[in-house]
Short mmCIF file of C-alpha atoms in Angstrom, two decimals:
data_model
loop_
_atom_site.label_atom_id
_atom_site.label_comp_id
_atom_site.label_asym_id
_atom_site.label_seq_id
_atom_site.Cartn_x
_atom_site.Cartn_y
_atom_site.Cartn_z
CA UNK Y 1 -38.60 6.71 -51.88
CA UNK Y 2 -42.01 5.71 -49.74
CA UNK Y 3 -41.92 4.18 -46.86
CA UNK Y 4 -43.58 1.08 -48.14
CA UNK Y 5 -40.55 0.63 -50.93
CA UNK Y 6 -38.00 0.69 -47.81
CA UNK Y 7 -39.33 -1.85 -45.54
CA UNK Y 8 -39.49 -3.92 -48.88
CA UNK Y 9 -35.99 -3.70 -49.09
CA UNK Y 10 -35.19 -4.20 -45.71
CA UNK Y 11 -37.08 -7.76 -46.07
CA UNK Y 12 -34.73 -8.38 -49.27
CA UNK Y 13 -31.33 -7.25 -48.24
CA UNK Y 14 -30.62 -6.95 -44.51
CA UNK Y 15 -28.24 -9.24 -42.54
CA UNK Y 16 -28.19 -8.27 -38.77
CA UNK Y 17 -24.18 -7.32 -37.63
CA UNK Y 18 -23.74 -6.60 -33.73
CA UNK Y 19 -20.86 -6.66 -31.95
CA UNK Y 20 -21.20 -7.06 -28.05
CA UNK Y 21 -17.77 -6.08 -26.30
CA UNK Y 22 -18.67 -5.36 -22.80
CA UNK Y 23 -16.94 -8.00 -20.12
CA UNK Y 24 -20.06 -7.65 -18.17
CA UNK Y 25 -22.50 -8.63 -20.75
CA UNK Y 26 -19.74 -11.46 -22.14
CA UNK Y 27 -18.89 -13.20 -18.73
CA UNK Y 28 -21.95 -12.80 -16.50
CA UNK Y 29 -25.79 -11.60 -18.20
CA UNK Y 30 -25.15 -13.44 -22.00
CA UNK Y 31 -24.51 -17.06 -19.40
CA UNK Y 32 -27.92 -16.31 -17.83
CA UNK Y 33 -29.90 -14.75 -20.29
CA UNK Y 34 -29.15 -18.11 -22.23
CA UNK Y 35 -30.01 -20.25 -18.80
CA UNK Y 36 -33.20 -18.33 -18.85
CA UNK Y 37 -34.03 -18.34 -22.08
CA UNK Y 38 -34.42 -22.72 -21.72
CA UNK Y 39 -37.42 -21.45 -19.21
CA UNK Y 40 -39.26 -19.83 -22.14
CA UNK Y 41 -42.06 -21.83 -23.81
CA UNK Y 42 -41.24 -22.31 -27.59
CA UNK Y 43 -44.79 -21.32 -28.92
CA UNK Y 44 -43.80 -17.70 -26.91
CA UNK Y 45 -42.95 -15.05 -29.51
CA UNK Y 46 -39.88 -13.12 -29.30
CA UNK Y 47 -41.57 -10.06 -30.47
CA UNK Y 48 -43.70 -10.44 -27.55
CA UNK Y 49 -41.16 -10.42 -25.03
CA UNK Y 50 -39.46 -7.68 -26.07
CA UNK Y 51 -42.64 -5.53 -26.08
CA UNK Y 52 -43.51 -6.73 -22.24
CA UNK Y 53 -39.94 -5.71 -21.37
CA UNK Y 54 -40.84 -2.40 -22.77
CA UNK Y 55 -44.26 -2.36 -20.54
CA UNK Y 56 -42.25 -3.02 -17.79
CA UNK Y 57 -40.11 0.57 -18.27
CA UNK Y 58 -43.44 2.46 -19.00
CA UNK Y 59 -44.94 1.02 -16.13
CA UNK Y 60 -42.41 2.05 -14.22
CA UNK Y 61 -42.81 5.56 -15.39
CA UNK Y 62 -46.56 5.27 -14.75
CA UNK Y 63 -46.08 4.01 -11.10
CA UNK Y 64 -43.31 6.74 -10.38
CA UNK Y 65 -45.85 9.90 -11.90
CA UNK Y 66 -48.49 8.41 -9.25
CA UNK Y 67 -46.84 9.03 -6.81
CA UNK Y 68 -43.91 11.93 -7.90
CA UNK Y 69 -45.47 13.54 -10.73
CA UNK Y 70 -43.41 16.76 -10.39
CA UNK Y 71 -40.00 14.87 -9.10
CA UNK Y 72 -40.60 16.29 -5.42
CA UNK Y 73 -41.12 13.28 -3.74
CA UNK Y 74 -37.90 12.88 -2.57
CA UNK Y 75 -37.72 16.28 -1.39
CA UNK Y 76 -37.52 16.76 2.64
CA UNK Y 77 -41.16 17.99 3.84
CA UNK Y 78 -42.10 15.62 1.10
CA UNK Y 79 -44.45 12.71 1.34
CA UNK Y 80 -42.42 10.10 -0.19
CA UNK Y 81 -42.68 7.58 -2.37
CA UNK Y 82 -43.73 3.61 -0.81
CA UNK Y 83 -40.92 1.80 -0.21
CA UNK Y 84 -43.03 -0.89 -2.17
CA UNK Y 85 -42.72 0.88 -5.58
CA UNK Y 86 -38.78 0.99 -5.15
CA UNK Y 87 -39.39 -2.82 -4.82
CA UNK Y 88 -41.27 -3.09 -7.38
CA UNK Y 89 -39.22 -0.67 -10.03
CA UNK Y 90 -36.01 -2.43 -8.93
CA UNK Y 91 -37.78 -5.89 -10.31
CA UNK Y 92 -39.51 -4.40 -13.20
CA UNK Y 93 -36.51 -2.79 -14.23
CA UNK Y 94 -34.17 -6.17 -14.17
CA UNK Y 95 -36.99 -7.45 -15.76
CA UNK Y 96 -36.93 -5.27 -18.33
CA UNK Y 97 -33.49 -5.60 -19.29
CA UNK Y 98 -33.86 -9.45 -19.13
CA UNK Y 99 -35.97 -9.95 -21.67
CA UNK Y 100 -34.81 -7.52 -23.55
CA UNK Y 101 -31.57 -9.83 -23.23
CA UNK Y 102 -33.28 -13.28 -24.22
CA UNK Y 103 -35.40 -11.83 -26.81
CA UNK Y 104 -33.08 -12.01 -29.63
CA UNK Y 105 -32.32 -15.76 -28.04
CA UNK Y 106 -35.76 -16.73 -28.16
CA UNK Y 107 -35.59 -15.70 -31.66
CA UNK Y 108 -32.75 -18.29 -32.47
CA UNK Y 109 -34.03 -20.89 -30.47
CA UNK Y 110 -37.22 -20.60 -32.60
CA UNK Y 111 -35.62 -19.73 -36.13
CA UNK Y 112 -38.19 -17.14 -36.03
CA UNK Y 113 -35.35 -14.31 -36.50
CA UNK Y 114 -36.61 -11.61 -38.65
CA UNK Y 115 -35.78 -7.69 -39.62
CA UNK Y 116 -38.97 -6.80 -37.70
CA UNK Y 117 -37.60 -8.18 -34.88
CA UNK Y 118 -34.59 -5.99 -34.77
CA UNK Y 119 -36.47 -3.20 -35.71
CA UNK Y 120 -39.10 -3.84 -32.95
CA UNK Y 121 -36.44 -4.45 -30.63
CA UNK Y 122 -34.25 -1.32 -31.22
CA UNK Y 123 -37.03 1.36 -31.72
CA UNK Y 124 -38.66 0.15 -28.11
CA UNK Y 125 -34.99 0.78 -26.86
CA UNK Y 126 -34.96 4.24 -28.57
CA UNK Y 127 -38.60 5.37 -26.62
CA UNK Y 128 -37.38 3.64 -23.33
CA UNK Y 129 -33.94 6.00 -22.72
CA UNK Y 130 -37.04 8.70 -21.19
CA UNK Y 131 -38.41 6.21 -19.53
CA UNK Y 132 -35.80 4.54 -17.94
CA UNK Y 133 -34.26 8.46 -17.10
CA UNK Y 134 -37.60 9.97 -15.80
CA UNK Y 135 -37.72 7.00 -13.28
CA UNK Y 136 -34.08 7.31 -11.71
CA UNK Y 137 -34.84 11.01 -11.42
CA UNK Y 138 -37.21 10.02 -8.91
CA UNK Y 139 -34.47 8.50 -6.36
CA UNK Y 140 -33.05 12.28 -6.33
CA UNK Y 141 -35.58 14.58 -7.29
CA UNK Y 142 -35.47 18.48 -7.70
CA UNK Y 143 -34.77 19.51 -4.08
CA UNK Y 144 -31.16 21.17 -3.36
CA UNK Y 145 -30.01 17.75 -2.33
CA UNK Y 146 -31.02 16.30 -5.82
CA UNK Y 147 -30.51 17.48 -9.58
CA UNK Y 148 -32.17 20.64 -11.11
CA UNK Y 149 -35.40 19.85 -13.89
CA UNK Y 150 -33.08 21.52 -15.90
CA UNK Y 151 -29.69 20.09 -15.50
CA UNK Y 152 -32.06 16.44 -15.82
CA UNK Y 153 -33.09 17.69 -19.39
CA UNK Y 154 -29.26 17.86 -20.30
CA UNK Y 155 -28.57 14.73 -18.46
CA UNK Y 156 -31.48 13.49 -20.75
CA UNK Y 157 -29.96 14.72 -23.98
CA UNK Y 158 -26.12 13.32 -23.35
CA UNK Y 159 -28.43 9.31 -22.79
CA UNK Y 160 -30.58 10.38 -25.68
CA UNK Y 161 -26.78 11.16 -27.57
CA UNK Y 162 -25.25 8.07 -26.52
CA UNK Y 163 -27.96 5.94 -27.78
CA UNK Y 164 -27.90 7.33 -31.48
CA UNK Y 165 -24.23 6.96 -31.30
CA UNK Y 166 -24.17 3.18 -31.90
CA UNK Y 167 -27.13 3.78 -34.48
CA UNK Y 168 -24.85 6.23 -36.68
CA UNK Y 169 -22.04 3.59 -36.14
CA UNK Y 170 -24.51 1.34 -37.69
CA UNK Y 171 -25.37 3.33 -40.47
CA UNK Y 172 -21.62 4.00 -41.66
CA UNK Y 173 -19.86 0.97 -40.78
CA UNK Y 174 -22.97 -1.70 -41.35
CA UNK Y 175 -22.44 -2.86 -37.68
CA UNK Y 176 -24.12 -2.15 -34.40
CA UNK Y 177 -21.50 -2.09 -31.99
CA UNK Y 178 -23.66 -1.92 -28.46
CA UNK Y 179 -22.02 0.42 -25.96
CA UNK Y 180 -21.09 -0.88 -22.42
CA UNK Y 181 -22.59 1.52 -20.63
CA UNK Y 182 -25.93 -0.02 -20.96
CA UNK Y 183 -25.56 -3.06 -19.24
CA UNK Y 184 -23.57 -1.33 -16.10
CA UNK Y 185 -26.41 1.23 -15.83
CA UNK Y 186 -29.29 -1.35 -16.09
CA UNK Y 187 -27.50 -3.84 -13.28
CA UNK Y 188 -26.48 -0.62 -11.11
CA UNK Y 189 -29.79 1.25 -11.02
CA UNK Y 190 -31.79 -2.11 -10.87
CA UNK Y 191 -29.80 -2.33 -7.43
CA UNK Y 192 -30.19 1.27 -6.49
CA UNK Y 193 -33.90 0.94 -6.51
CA UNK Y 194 -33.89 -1.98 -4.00
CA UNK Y 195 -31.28 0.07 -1.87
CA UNK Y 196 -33.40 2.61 -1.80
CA UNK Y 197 -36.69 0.60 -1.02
CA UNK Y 198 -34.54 -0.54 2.37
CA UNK Y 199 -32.93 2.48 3.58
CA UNK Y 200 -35.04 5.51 2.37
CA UNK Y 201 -34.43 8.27 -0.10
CA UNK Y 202 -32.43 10.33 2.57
CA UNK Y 203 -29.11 8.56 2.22
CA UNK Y 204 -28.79 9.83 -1.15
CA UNK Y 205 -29.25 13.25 0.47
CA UNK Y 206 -25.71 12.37 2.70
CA UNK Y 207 -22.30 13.16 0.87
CA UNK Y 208 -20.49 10.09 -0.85
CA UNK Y 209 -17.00 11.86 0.75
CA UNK Y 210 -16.32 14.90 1.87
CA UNK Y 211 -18.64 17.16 -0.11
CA UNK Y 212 -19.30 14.95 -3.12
CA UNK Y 213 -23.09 14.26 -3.12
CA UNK Y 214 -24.71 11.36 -4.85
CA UNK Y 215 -26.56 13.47 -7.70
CA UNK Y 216 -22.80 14.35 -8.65
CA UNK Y 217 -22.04 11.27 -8.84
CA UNK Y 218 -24.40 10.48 -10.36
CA UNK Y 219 -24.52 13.38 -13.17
CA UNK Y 220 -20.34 12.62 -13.52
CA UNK Y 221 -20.91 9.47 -14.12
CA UNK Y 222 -23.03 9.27 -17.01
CA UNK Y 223 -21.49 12.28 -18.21
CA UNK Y 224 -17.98 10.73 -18.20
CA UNK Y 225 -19.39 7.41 -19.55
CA UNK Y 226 -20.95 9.04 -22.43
CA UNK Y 227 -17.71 10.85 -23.44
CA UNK Y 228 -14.96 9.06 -21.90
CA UNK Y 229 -16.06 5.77 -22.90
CA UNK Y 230 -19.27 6.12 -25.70
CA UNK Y 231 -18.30 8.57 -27.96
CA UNK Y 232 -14.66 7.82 -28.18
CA UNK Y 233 -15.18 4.28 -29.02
CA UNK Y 234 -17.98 5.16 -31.46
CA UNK Y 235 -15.10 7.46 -33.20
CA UNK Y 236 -12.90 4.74 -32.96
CA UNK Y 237 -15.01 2.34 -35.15
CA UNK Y 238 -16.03 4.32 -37.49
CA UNK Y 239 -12.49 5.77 -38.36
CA UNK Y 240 -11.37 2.06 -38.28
CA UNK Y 241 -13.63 2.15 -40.95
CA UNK Y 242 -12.72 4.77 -42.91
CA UNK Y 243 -9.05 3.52 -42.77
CA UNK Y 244 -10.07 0.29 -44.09
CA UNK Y 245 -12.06 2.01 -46.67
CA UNK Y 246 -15.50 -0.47 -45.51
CA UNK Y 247 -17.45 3.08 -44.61
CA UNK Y 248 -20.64 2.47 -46.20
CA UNK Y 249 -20.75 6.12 -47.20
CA UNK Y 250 -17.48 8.09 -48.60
CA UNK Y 251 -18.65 12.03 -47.80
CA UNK Y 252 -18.17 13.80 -43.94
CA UNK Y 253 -21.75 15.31 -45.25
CA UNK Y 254 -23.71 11.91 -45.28
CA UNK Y 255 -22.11 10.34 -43.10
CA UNK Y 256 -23.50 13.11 -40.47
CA UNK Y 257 -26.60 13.40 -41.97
CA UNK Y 258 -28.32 11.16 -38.78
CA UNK Y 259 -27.46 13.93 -36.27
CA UNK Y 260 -29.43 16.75 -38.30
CA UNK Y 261 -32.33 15.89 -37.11
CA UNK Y 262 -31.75 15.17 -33.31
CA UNK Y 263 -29.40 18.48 -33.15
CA UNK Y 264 -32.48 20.43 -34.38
CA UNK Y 265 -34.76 18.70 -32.18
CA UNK Y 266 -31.90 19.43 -29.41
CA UNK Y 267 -32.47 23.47 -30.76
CA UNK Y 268 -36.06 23.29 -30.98
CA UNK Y 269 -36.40 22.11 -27.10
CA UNK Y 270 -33.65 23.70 -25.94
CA UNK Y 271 -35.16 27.38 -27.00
CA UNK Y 272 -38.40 26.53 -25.60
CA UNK Y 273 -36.94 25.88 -21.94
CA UNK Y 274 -34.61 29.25 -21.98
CA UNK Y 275 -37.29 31.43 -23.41
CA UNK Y 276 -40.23 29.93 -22.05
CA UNK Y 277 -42.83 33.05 -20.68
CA UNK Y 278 -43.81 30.45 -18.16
CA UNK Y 279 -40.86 28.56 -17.30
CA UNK Y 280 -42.39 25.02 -18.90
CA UNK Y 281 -39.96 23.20 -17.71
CA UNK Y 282 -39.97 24.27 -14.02
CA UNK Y 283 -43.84 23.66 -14.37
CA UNK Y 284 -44.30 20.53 -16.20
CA UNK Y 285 -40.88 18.35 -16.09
CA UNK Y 286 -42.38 15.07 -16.23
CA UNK Y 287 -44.65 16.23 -19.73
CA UNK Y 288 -41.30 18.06 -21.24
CA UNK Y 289 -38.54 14.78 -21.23
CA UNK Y 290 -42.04 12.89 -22.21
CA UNK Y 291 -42.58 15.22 -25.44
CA UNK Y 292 -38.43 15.54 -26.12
CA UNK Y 293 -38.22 11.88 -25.35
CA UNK Y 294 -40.68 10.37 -27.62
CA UNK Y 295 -39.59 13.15 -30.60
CA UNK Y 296 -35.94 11.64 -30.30
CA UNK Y 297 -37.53 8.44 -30.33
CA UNK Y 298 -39.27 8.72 -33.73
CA UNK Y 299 -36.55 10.82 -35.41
CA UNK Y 300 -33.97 7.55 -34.58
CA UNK Y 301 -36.98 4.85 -35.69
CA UNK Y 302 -36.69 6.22 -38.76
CA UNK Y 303 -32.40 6.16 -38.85
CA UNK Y 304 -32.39 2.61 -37.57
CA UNK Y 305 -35.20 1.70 -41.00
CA UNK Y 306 -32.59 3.33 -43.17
CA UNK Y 307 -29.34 2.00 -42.14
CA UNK Y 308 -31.31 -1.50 -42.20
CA UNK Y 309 -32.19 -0.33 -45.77
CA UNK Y 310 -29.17 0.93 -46.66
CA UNK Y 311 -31.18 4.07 -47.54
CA UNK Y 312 -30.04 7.20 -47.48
CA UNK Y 313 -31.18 9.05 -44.34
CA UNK Y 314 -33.58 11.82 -44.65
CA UNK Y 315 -31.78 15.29 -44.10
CA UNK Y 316 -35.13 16.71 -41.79
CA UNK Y 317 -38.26 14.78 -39.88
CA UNK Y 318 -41.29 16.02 -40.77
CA UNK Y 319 -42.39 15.84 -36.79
CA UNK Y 320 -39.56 19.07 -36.26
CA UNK Y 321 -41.92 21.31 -38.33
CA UNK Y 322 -45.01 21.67 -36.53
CA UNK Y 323 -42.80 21.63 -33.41
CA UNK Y 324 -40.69 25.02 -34.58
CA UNK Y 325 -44.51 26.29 -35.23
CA UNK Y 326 -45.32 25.27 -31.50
CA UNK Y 327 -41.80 26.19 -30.09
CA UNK Y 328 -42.65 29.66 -31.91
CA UNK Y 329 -46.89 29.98 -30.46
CA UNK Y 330 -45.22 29.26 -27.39
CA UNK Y 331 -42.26 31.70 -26.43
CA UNK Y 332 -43.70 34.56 -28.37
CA UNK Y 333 -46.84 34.54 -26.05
CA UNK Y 334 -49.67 33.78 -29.36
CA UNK Y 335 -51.13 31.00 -27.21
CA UNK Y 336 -51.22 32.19 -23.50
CA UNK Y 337 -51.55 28.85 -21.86
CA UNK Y 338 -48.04 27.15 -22.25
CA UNK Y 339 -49.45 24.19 -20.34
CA UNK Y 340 -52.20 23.27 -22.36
CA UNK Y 341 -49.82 23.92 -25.32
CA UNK Y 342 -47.69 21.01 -24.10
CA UNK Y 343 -50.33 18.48 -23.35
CA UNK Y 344 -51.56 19.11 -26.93
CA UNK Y 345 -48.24 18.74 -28.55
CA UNK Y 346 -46.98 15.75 -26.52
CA UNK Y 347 -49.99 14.06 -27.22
CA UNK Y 348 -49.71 14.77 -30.84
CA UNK Y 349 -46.07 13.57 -30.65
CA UNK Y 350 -46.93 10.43 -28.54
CA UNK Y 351 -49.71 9.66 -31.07
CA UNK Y 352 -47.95 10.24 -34.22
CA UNK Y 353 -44.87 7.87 -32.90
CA UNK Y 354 -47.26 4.80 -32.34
CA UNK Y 355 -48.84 5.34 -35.87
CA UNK Y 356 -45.13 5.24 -37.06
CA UNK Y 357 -44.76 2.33 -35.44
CA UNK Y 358 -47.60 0.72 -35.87
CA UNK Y 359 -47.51 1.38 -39.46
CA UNK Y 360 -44.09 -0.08 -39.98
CA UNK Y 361 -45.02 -2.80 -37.89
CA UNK Y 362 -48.28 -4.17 -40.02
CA UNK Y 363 -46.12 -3.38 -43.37
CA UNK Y 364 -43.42 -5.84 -42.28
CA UNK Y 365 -45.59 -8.44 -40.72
CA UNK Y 366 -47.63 -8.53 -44.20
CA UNK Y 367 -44.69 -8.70 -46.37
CA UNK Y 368 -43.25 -11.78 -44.16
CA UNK Y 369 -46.48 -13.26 -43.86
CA UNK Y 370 -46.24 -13.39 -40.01
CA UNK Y 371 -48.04 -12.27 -36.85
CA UNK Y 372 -46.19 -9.46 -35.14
CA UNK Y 373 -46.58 -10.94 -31.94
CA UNK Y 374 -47.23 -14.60 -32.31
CA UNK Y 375 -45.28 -17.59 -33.90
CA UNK Y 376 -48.16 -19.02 -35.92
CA UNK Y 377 -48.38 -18.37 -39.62
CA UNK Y 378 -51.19 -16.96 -41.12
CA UNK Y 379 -53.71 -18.58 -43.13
CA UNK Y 380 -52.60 -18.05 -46.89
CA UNK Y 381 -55.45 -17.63 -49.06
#
């Protein structure tokens, strides 16, 4: 089936199902997302809003490889980063997660609630996870006091996992159930950055008792909130619905299907930091998540347009075979300079994702007859 027949029926046949749990998001950000949603001009489109929360993250990014490119900043002997960019990512970061709170409001408040809207909003949140994760690596960094490049990448993976979680929850029970992790992480670490801005990155170096250091915390807990708390709950729903016999697809082999891809892509980058003739990783950290980040992000673009189809979900991504041909170039030594290698593919990747999205983005605006970005209809000729 084309990708031009799918968004079609996503126009015809979707009905967005969430269900938000999480006490924190219930009893204290829902009350003032919806006081600061009243603040928001009407004419202001919601697809807008949740693209500058987006901006927000990348800039972010952007501001923290200034001025820690290779994650050493933090690093005694360092020059480290201006206290003003720890203001300024602690803002941008709230920010972020603000309007990415009122932007399904705005959409209400408007009646201008569409499936590109939840696609728009969901596939930003699947490219931001590397974003949001490259930028707290920055409070630590890669010194002994802070959290090996590649201990990060697996940190990476288990955020990466616990955001597809809720999307294959979605795409056998019909429901996005979003975990509470995300709102606890976006509150804390918008907090941490400010902390930081006022008393330096050397008290994350001190121990948090006894011989506990912050990185451990802070590896244990999003380790233990991905599969003490994510993935069991995840489990939980979707064997509700298999009880109930409401699973939107009866076999253990479809209902998988949307981890094939991400486990290979897991593989794929995985290989390529163990046998790497260079060490990549140890090189060019900041380039690596960027590449593995934005791959994951495409790969679950593409879930989140079938389970909003209700089409079945493609058993490979096309994007994981001319990676396995770079993986391959690279670790058997056919193109010498791993770095360049990198660039090349990440800026393939990074390309090929906005395409995707761009792509999906005009389809659905033209089949709604709507501006992407902009409450006013088009003329109709």
């Amino acid at each position: 089936m084309s990708s031009h027949i799918i968004i079609i029926i996503i126009c015809s046949e979707h009905a967005y199902s969430a269900v938000d749990s999480n006490p924190l998001s219930i009893y204290v950000m829902h009350p003032f997302w919806n006081l600061v949603v009243k603040f928001l001009p009407t004419w202001l489109a919601p697809n807008l809003i949740t693209f500058t929360g987006f901006m927000f993250l990348v800039l972010n990014f952007l501001m923290l490889a200034f001025y820690d490119f290779d994650f050493n900043a933090s690093s005694a002997g360092y020059q480290h980063v201006p206290s003003w960019v720890w203001v300024a990512a602690g803002i941008f970061n709230f920010l972020a997660y603000t309007l990415d709170g009122v932007d399904g409001k705005q959409a209400r408040r408007t009646n201008s609630s569409t499936p590109l809207g939840e696609l728009f909003d969901h596939g930003l949140d699947s490219w931001a996870c590397v974003f949001f994760v490259a930028t707290v690596y920055s409070i630590f960094g890669r010194a002994e006091s802070g959290v090996g490049v590649v201990t990060l990448f697996y940190i990476l993976w288990v955020v990466l996992f616990s955001f597809i979680l809720s999307h294959w929850e979605k795409y056998n029970t019909g429901i996005l159930f979003l975990p509470w992790g995300y709102d606890i992480s976006q509150v804390t670490i918008s907090l941490v950055y400010l902390v930081t801005a006022a008393v330096g990155v050397e008290t994350w170096y001190q121990p948090v008792i006894f011989h506990l250091l912050y990185r451990d915390l802070f590896t244990f807990m999003i380790i233990a909130c991905s599969f003490t708390v994510t993935l069991p709950m995840s489990l939980y729903n979707v064997l509700k619905g298999y009880r109930n016999n409401t699973l939107k697809h009866s076999s253990l082999y479809e209902g998988l299907l949307p981890f094939l891809s991400p486990f290979l892509l897991f593989v794929l980058s995985t290989i390529w930091v163990i046998y790497s003739p260079s060490n990549i990783l140890v090189l060019q950290p900041r380039i690596f998540y960027l590449m593995v980040g934005t791959a994951f992000a495409n790969v679950t673009c593409k879930l989140i347009v079938c389970q909003m189809s209700n089409t079945r979900c493609q058993p490979l991504s096309i994007l994981l075979l001319p990676m396995t041909a770079v993986v391959v170039l690279a670790i058997t030594r056919v193109f010498t300079n791993e770095t360049l290698l990198l660039y090349l593919w990440t800026a393939a990747v990074v390309l090929a994702h906005i395409h995707y999205g761009v792509s999906v983005v005009k389809q659905l605006s033209n089949h709604f007859n709507i501006f992407a970005f902009s409450l006013k209809k088009p003329n109709s000729d």
